PDB file of C-alpha atoms and ligand atoms in Angstrom:
ATOM      1  CA  MET P   1       0.017   0.000   0.004  1.00  0.00           C
ATOM      2  CA  HIS P   2       1.980   3.049  -1.178  1.00  0.00           C
ATOM      3  CA  GLU P   3      -0.281   5.572   0.671  1.00  0.00           C
ATOM      4  CA  LEU P   4       1.188   4.176   3.947  1.00  0.00           C
ATOM      5  CA  SER P   5       4.806   4.805   2.908  1.00  0.00           C
ATOM      6  CA  LEU P   6       3.853   8.196   1.698  1.00  0.00           C
ATOM      7  CA  SER P   7       2.160   9.129   4.915  1.00  0.00           C
ATOM      8  CA  ARG P   8       5.152   7.927   6.863  1.00  0.00           C
ATOM      9  CA  GLU P   9       7.327  10.253   4.646  1.00  0.00           C
ATOM     10  CA  VAL P  10       4.924  13.148   5.359  1.00  0.00           C
ATOM     11  CA  ALA P  11       4.968  12.406   9.083  1.00  0.00           C
ATOM     12  CA  ALA P  12       8.755  12.466   9.122  1.00  0.00           C
ATOM     13  CA  ILE P  13       8.869  15.812   7.275  1.00  0.00           C
ATOM     14  CA  VAL P  14       6.230  17.352   9.480  1.00  0.00           C
ATOM     15  CA  GLY P  15       7.650  16.006  12.616  1.00  0.00           C
ATOM     16  CA  HIS P  16      10.942  17.562  11.772  1.00  0.00           C
ATOM     17  CA  ALA P  17       9.564  20.860  10.657  1.00  0.00           C
ATOM     18  CA  SER P  18       7.247  21.296  13.682  1.00  0.00           C
ATOM     19  CA  ALA P  19      10.004  20.539  16.081  1.00  0.00           C
ATOM     20  CA  GLY P  20       7.732  19.063  18.715  1.00  0.00           C
ATOM     21  CA  ARG P  21       5.047  21.760  18.602  1.00  0.00           C
ATOM     22  CA  PRO P  22       1.495  20.571  18.232  1.00  0.00           C
ATOM     23  CA  VAL P  23       0.382  20.493  14.505  1.00  0.00           C
ATOM     24  CA  ALA P  24      -3.235  21.327  13.650  1.00  0.00           C
ATOM     25  CA  VAL P  25      -3.189  21.018   9.854  1.00  0.00           C
ATOM     26  CA  VAL P  26      -0.934  19.605   7.279  1.00  0.00           C
ATOM     27  CA  GLU P  27      -1.490  20.727   3.640  1.00  0.00           C
ATOM     28  CA  LEU P  28      -0.432  18.472   0.819  1.00  0.00           C
ATOM     29  CA  ARG P  29      -0.362  19.051  -2.947  1.00  0.00           C
ATOM     30  CA  VAL P  30      -0.692  15.759  -4.819  1.00  0.00           C
ATOM     31  CA  GLY P  31      -0.646  15.530  -8.557  1.00  0.00           C
ATOM     32  CA  HIS P  32      -2.939  13.066 -10.254  1.00  0.00           C
ATOM     33  CA  LEU P  33      -0.043  11.174 -11.791  1.00  0.00           C
ATOM     34  CA  ARG P  34       1.093  10.066  -8.366  1.00  0.00           C
ATOM     35  CA  GLN P  35      -1.959   7.751  -8.298  1.00  0.00           C
ATOM     36  CA  VAL P  36      -2.663   8.571  -4.690  1.00  0.00           C
ATOM     37  CA  VAL P  37      -6.146   7.698  -3.512  1.00  0.00           C
ATOM     38  CA  PRO P  38      -7.041  10.585  -1.046  1.00  0.00           C
ATOM     39  CA  ASP P  39      -9.318   8.348   1.130  1.00  0.00           C
ATOM     40  CA  ALA P  40      -6.595   5.790   1.433  1.00  0.00           C
ATOM     41  CA  LEU P  41      -3.953   8.450   2.228  1.00  0.00           C
ATOM     42  CA  GLN P  42      -6.232   9.983   4.943  1.00  0.00           C
ATOM     43  CA  HIS P  43      -6.725   6.509   6.478  1.00  0.00           C
ATOM     44  CA  ALA P  44      -2.946   5.752   6.314  1.00  0.00           C
ATOM     45  CA  TRP P  45      -2.277   9.167   7.908  1.00  0.00           C
ATOM     46  CA  ARG P  46      -4.549   8.441  10.853  1.00  0.00           C
ATOM     47  CA  PHE P  47      -2.885   5.001  11.257  1.00  0.00           C
ATOM     48  CA  THR P  48       0.605   6.590  11.008  1.00  0.00           C
ATOM     49  CA  VAL P  49       0.175   9.421  13.493  1.00  0.00           C
ATOM     50  CA  LYS P  50      -1.901   7.494  16.105  1.00  0.00           C
ATOM     51  CA  GLY P  51      -0.053   7.625  19.446  1.00  0.00           C
ATOM     52  CA  THR P  52       2.540  10.103  18.061  1.00  0.00           C
ATOM     53  CA  PRO P  53       2.909  13.899  18.670  1.00  0.00           C
ATOM     54  CA  LEU P  54       1.165  14.407  15.320  1.00  0.00           C
ATOM     55  CA  ALA P  55      -2.031  12.577  16.422  1.00  0.00           C
ATOM     56  CA  GLY P  56      -5.000  14.939  15.732  1.00  0.00           C
ATOM     57  CA  ALA P  57      -3.264  16.776  12.862  1.00  0.00           C
ATOM     58  CA  ARG P  58      -5.657  17.099   9.984  1.00  0.00           C
ATOM     59  CA  LEU P  59      -4.488  16.249   6.445  1.00  0.00           C
ATOM     60  CA  LEU P  60      -5.672  18.623   3.722  1.00  0.00           C
ATOM     61  CA  ILE P  61      -5.080  17.130   0.277  1.00  0.00           C
ATOM     62  CA  GLU P  62      -5.165  19.437  -2.715  1.00  0.00           C
ATOM     63  CA  GLU P  63      -5.337  17.393  -5.837  1.00  0.00           C
ATOM     64  CA  VAL P  64      -3.568  18.754  -8.865  1.00  0.00           C
ATOM     65  CA  PRO P  65      -4.820  17.774 -12.353  1.00  0.00           C
ATOM     66  CA  VAL P  66      -2.279  16.822 -15.024  1.00  0.00           C
ATOM     67  CA  ARG P  67      -1.374  19.613 -17.413  1.00  0.00           C
ATOM     68  CA  LEU P  68       0.562  19.576 -20.633  1.00  0.00           C
ATOM     69  CA  THR P  69       2.359  22.154 -22.633  1.00  0.00           C
ATOM     70  CA  CYS P  70       2.733  21.528 -26.278  1.00  0.00           C
ATOM     71  CA  LEU P  71       6.356  21.942 -27.635  1.00  0.00           C
ATOM     72  CA  ASP P  72       5.034  22.674 -31.134  1.00  0.00           C
ATOM     73  CA  CYS P  73       2.109  25.124 -30.642  1.00  0.00           C
ATOM     74  CA  HIS P  74       3.102  26.212 -27.072  1.00  0.00           C
ATOM     75  CA  GLN P  75      -0.528  25.981 -25.745  1.00  0.00           C
ATOM     76  CA  ASP P  76      -1.461  24.332 -22.489  1.00  0.00           C
ATOM     77  CA  SER P  77      -3.971  21.500 -22.368  1.00  0.00           C
ATOM     78  CA  LEU P  78      -5.273  18.735 -20.132  1.00  0.00           C
ATOM     79  CA  PRO P  79      -4.771  15.204 -21.155  1.00  0.00           C
ATOM     80  CA  GLY P  80      -7.937  13.311 -22.222  1.00  0.00           C
ATOM     81  CA  HIS P  81      -9.262   9.899 -23.117  1.00  0.00           C
ATOM     82  CA  GLN P  82      -9.137  10.480 -26.837  1.00  0.00           C
ATOM     83  CA  LEU P  83      -5.728  11.886 -27.397  1.00  0.00           C
ATOM     84  CA  GLY P  84      -3.976  10.741 -24.237  1.00  0.00           C
ATOM     85  CA  PHE P  85      -0.900  12.959 -23.732  1.00  0.00           C
ATOM     86  CA  ASP P  86      -1.063  14.524 -27.248  1.00  0.00           C
ATOM     87  CA  CYS P  87      -1.700  18.260 -27.643  1.00  0.00           C
ATOM     88  CA  ARG P  88      -5.479  19.137 -27.597  1.00  0.00           C
ATOM     89  CA  HIS P  89      -4.974  21.985 -30.017  1.00  0.00           C
ATOM     90  CA  CYS P  90      -2.614  20.597 -32.824  1.00  0.00           C
ATOM     91  CA  GLN P  91      -2.632  16.908 -31.926  1.00  0.00           C
ATOM     92  CA  SER P  92       1.165  17.001 -31.707  1.00  0.00           C
ATOM     93  CA  PRO P  93       2.646  14.162 -29.649  1.00  0.00           C
ATOM     94  CA  HIS P  94       5.430  16.477 -28.570  1.00  0.00           C
ATOM     95  CA  THR P  95       4.232  17.591 -25.161  1.00  0.00           C
ATOM     96  CA  ARG P  96       5.713  18.162 -21.745  1.00  0.00           C
ATOM     97  CA  ILE P  97       4.011  17.513 -18.419  1.00  0.00           C
ATOM     98  CA  THR P  98       3.973  20.747 -16.433  1.00  0.00           C
ATOM     99  CA  ALA P  99       1.646  19.744 -13.565  1.00  0.00           C
ATOM    100  CA  GLY P 100       0.357  16.527 -12.017  1.00  0.00           C
ATOM    101  CA  GLU P 101       3.558  14.915 -10.698  1.00  0.00           C
ATOM    102  CA  GLU P 102       4.003  16.823  -7.521  1.00  0.00           C
ATOM    103  CA  PHE P 103       3.722  15.323  -4.062  1.00  0.00           C
ATOM    104  CA  MET P 104       4.628  18.065  -1.577  1.00  0.00           C
ATOM    105  CA  VAL P 105       3.955  19.397   1.879  1.00  0.00           C
ATOM    106  CA  VAL P 106       2.958  23.004   1.154  1.00  0.00           C
ATOM    107  CA  ALA P 107       2.069  24.276   4.678  1.00  0.00           C
ATOM    108  CA  ILE P 108       1.866  23.179   8.247  1.00  0.00           C
ATOM    109  CA  GLU P 109      -0.415  24.913  10.629  1.00  0.00           C
ATOM    110  CA  VAL P 110       1.107  24.917  14.177  1.00  0.00           C
ATOM    111  CA  ASP P 111      -1.501  24.811  16.838  1.00  0.00           C
ATOM    112  CA  ASP P 112      -0.249  27.822  18.652  1.00  0.00           C
ATOM    113  CA  PRO P 113      -2.074  31.133  18.795  1.00  0.00           C
ATOM    114  CA  ASP P 114       0.910  33.243  18.013  1.00  0.00           C
ATOM    115  CA  GLN P 115       2.178  31.137  15.132  1.00  0.00           C
ATOM    116  CA  LYS P 116      -0.794  30.397  12.971  1.00  0.00           C
ATOM    117  CA  GLY P 117      -0.714  30.475   9.179  1.00  0.00           C
ATOM    118  CA  VAL P 118       2.472  29.744   7.417  1.00  0.00           C
ATOM    119  CA  PRO P 119       1.338  30.118   3.827  1.00  0.00           C
ATOM    120  CA  ASP P 120       4.858  29.840   2.322  1.00  0.00           C
ATOM    121  CA  GLY P 121       5.568  26.596   4.217  1.00  0.00           C
ATOM    122  CA  THR P 122       8.362  28.150   6.216  1.00  0.00           C
ATOM    123  CA  LEU P 123       8.103  27.753   9.929  1.00  0.00           C
ATOM    124  CA  PRO P 124       9.112  30.208  12.562  1.00  0.00           C
ATOM    125  CA  PRO P 125      11.906  28.842  14.847  1.00  0.00           C
ATOM    126  CA  ALA P 126      10.892  26.592  17.736  1.00  0.00           C
ATOM    127  CA  ARG P 127      10.398  28.270  21.105  1.00  0.00           C
ATOM    128  CA  ARG P 128      12.809  27.390  23.831  1.00  0.00           C
TER     129      ARG P 128
HETATM  130 ZN1   ZN R   1       0.055  21.773 -29.880  1.00  0.00          ZN
END
């Protein structure tokens, strides 16, 4: 079950970044090409963090659709059933994937009234 190993990776990243502070929310960005099932990832997350300092942290999963850029006509398109990964506009097979492969922790909300909201994903230093 690859969601379980992904959730363990996320827990390791978040545990390191939060430096022992309680975490309320973990925001993930997951591209469709990663073939992650959001429900399975949520389930794996609850299992992974149970009994750890991250227990109770909510996982927010933002799913990112696959996007292509055509190397011939330079237009963006979404892949589809008929043309697969070919360009929607000129049918060229010369396309590049520009979104849909990501798997990243984009933000962590630390459960501390002074340190809420870290939209750029950087965390303030831990309190001593
Ligand atoms: Zn094209």
